[in-house]
Tab-separated table of C-alpha atoms and ligand atoms in Angstrom:
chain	number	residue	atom	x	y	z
A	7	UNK	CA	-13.158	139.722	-38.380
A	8	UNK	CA	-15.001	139.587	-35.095
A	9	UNK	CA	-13.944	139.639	-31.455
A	10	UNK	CA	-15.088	138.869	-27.965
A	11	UNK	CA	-13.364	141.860	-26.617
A	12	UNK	CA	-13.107	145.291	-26.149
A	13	UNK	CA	-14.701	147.822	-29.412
A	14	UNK	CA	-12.046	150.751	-28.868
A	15	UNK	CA	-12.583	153.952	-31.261
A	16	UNK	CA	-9.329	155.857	-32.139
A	17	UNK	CA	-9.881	159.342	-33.091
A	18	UNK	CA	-6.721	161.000	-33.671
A	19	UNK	CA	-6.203	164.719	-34.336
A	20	UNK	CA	-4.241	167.884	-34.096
A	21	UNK	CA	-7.173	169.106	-31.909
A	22	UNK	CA	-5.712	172.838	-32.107
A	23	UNK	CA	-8.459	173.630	-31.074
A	24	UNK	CA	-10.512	170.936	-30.294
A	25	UNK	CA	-14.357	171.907	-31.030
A	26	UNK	CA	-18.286	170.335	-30.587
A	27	UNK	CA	-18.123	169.172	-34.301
A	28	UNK	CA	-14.831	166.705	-32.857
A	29	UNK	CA	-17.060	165.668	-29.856
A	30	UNK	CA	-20.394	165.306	-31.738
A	31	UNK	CA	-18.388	163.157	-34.035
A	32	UNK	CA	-16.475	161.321	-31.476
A	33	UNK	CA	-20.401	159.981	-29.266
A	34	UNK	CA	-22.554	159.922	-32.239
A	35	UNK	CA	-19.966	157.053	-33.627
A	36	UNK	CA	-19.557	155.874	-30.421
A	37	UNK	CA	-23.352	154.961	-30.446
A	38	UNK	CA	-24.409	154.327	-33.612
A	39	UNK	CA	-21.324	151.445	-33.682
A	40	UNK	CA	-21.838	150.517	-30.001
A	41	UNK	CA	-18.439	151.259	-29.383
A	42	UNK	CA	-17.083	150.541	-25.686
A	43	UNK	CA	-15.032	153.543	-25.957
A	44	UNK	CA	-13.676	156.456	-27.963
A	45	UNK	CA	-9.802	157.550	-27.491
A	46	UNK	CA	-9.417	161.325	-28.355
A	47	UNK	CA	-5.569	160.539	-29.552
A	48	UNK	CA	-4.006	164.041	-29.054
A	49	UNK	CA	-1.128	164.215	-31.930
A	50	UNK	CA	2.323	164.777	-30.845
A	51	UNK	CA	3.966	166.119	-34.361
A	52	UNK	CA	0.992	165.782	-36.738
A	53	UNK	CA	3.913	165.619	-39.883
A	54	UNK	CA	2.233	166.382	-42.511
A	55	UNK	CA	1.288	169.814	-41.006
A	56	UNK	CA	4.413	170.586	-40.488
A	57	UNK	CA	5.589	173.564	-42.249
A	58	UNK	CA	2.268	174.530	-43.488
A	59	UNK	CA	1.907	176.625	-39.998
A	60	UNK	CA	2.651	177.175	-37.008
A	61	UNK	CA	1.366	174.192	-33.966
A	62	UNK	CA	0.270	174.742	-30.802
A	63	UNK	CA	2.598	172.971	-28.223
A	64	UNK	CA	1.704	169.266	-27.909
A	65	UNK	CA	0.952	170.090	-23.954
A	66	UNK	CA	-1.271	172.716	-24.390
A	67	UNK	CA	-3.684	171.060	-27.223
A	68	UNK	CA	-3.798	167.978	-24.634
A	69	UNK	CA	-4.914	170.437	-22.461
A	70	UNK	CA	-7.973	171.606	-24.821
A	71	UNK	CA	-8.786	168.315	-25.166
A	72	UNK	CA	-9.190	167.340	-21.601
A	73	UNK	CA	-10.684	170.192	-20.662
A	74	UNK	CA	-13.167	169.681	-23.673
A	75	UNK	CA	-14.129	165.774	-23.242
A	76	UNK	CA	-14.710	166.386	-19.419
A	77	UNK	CA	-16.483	163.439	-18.381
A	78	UNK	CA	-18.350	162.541	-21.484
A	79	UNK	CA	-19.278	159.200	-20.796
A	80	UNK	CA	-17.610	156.688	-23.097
A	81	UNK	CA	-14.757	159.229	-24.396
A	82	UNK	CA	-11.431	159.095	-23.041
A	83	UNK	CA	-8.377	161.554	-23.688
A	84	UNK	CA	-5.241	159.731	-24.662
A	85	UNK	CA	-2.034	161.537	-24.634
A	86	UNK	CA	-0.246	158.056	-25.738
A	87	UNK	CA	1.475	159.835	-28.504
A	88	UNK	CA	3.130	162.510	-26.815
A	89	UNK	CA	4.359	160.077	-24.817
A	90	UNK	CA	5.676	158.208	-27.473
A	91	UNK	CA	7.568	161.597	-29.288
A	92	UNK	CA	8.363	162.231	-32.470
A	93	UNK	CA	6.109	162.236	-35.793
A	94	UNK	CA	2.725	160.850	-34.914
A	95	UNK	CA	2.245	158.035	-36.389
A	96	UNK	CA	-1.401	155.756	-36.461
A	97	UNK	CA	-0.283	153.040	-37.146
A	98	UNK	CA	1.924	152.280	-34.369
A	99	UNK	CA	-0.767	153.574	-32.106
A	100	UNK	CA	-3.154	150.848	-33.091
A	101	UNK	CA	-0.773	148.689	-32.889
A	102	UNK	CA	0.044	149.364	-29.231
A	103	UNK	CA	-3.325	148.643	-28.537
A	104	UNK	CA	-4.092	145.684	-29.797
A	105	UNK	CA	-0.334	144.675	-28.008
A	106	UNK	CA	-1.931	145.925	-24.651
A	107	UNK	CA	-5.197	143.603	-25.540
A	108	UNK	CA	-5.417	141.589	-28.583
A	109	UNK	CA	-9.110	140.992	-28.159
A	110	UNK	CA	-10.039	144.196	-28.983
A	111	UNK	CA	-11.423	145.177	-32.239
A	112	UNK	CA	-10.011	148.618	-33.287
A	113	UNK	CA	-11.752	151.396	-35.351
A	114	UNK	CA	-9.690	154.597	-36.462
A	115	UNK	CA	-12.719	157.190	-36.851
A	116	UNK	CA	-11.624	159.907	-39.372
A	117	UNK	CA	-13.608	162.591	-41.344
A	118	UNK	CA	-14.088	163.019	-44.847
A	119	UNK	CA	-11.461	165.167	-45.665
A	120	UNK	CA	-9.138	163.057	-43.398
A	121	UNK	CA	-10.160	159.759	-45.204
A	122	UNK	CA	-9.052	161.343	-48.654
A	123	UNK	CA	-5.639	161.162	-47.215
A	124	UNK	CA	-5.309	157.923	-46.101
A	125	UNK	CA	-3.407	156.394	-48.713
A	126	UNK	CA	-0.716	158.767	-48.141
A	127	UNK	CA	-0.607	157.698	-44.381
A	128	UNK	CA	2.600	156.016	-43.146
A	129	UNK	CA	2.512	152.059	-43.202
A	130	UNK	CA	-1.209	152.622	-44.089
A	131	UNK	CA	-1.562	148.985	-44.727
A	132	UNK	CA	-0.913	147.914	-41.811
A	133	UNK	CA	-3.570	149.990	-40.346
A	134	UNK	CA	-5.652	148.563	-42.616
A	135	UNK	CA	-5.451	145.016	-41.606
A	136	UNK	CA	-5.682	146.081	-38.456
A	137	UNK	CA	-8.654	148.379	-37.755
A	138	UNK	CA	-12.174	148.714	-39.498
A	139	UNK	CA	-11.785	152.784	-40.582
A	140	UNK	CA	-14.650	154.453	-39.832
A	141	UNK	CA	-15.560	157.886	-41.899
A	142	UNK	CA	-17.757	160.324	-40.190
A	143	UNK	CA	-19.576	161.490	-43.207
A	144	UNK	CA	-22.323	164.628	-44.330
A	145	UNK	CA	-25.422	163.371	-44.964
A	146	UNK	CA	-25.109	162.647	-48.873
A	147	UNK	CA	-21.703	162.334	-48.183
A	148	UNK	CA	-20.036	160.501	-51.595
A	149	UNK	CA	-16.454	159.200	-49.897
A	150	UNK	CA	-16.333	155.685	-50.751
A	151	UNK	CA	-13.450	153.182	-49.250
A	152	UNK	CA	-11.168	152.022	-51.950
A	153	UNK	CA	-11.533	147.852	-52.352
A	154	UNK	CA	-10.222	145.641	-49.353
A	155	UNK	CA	-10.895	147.989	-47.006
A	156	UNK	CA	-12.961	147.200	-43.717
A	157	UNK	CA	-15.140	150.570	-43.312
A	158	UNK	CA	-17.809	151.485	-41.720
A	159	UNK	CA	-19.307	155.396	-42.659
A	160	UNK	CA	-21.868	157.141	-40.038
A	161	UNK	CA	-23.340	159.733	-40.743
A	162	UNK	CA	-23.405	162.828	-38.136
A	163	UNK	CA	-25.084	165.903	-38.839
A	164	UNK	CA	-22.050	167.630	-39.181
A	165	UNK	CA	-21.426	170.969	-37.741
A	166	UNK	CA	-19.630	173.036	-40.332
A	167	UNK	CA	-16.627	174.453	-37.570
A	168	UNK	CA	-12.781	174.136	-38.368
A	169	UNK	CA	-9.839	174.650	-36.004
A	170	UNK	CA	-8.847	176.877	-38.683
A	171	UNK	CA	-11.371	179.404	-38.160
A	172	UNK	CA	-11.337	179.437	-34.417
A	173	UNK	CA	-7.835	180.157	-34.718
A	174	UNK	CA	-8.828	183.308	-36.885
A	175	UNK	CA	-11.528	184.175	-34.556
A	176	UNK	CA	-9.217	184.702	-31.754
A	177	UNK	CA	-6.517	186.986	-33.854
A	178	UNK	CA	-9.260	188.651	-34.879
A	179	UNK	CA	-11.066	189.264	-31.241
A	180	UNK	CA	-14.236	187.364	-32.533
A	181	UNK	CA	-16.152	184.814	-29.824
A	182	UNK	CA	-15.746	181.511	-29.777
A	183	UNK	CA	-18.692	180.640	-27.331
A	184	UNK	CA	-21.297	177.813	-28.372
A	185	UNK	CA	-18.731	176.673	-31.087
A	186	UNK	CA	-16.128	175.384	-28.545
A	187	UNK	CA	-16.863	173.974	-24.825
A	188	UNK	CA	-16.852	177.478	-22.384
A	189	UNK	CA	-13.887	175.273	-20.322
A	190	UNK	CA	-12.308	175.146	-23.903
A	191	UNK	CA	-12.784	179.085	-24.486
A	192	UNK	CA	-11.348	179.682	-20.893
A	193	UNK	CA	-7.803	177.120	-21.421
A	194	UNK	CA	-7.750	178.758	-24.852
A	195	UNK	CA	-7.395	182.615	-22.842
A	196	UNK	CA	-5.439	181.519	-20.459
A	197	UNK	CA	-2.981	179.373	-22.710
A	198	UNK	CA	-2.924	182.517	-24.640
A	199	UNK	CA	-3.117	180.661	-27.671
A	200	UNK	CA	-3.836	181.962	-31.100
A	201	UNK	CA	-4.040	185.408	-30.235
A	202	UNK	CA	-1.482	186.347	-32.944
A	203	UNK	CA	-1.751	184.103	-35.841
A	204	UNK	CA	-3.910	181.521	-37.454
B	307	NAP	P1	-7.681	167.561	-36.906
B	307	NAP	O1	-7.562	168.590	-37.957
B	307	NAP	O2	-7.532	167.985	-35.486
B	307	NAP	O3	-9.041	166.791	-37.115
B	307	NAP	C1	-9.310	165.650	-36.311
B	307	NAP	C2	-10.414	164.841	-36.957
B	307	NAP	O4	-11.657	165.534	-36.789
B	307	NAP	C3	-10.230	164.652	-38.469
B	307	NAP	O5	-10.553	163.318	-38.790
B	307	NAP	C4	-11.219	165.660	-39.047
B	307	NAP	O6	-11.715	165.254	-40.309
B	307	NAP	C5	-12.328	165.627	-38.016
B	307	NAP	N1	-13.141	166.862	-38.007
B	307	NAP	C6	-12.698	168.134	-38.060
B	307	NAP	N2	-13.737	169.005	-38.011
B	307	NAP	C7	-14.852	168.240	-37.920
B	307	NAP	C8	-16.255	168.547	-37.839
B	307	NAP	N3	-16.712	169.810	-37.845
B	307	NAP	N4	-17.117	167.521	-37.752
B	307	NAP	C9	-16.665	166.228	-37.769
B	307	NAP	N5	-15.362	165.873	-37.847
B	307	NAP	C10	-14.470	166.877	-37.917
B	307	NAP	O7	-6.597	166.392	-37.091
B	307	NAP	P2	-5.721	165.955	-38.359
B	307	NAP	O8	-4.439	166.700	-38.296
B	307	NAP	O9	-6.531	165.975	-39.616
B	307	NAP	O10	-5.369	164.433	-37.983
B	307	NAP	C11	-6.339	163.414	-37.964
B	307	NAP	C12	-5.670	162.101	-37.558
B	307	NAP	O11	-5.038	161.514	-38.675
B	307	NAP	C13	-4.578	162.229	-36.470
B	307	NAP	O12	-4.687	161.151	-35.586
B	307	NAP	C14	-3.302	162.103	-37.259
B	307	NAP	O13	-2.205	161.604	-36.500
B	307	NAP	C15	-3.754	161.081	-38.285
B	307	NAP	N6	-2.841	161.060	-39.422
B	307	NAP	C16	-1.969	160.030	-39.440
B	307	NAP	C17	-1.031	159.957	-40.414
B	307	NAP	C18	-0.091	158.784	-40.349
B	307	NAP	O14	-0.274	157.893	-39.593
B	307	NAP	N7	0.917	158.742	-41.102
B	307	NAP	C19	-0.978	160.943	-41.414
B	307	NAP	C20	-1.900	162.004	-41.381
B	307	NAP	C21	-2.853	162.071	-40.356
B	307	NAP	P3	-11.628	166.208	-41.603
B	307	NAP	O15	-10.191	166.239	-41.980
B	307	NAP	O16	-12.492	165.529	-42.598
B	307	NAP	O17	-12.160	167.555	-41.198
């Protein structure tokens, strides 16, 4: 499926914190699928985290993020899924987009480990007839798209840095600097975020 319009790039996350492997991600797909723009969705309750720890107020990690993106040219910050409330939920946020301009041509950028989980996602079929999933890939990365599935996979030479560890590296007093944006380090102090668990 082709279209005359827009090429929008979703990529959703938790972003708690959001880090330069998200935004190295987010422009090198950006360019190597000529992508008009990429939407850094900011996830209001990302449900199947829930329970396995603590998250960051919704507010806060939208914060990070726009603090983060800046003015990147060609990534945007949408908070469309706080707005919306409640579990967050993919495939109503493609769907909103497509209602807001049905000549676009949607792509839901995920990594690796993200892509493993897509069959458990909710009403994952209808993302998939709606949007060409693209998985942001290691080079010699194996992930393969089950059949009937419109991917695309780019590879990025990805920078081995989780949200997970940042969070540790604050309870533990360690720096964060070159791994997150310094306006990122800054929200993250003044926020006080993470300072006493992971
Ligand atoms: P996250 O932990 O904040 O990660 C955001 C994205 O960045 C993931 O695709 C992640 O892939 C990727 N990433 C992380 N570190 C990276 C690095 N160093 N280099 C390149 N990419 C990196 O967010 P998340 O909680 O996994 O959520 C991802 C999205 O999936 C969200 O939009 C969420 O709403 C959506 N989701 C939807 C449903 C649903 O619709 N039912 C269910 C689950 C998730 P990796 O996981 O491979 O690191």
């Amino acid at each position: 499926m082709t279209s005359a319009g827009p090429r929008i790039g979703i990529f959703g996350g938790t972003f708690d914190p959001p880090h330069v492997g998200h935004l190295a991600a987010a422009v090198n797909v950006r360019h190597s699928l000529g992508l008009d723009l990429v939407l850094l969705v900011v996830a209001n309750v990302p449900w199947q985290k829930v329970g396995e720890r603590p998250v960051s107020p919704a507010a806060d990690r939208l914060e990070l993020v726009r603090l983060a993106v800046g003015d990147v040219e060609g990534l945007e910050v949408d908070d469309r899924e706080i707005r919306r409330g409640g579990d967050s939920y993919t495939a109503d946020t493609v769907a909103e987009l497509l209602e807001e301009d049905p000549s676009s041509e949607v792509f839901v950028i995920v990594g690796s480990d993200a892509a493993a989980g897509l069959p458990t996602w909710e009403r994952i079929d209808e993302v998939r007839a709606r949007s060409v999933i693209v998985v942001v890939d290691r080079p010699g990365g194996t992930w393969g798209p089950p059949s009937g599935w419109r991917t695309e996979r780019v590879e990025v030479p990805r920078l081995e840095i989780s949200s997970t560890d940042l969070r540790a590296r604050v309870a533990d007093g360690r720096p964060l600097d070159y791994l997150v944006s310094p306006s990122v380090v800054s929200g993250i102090e003044r926020l006080g975020l993470y300072r006493d668990r992971r």
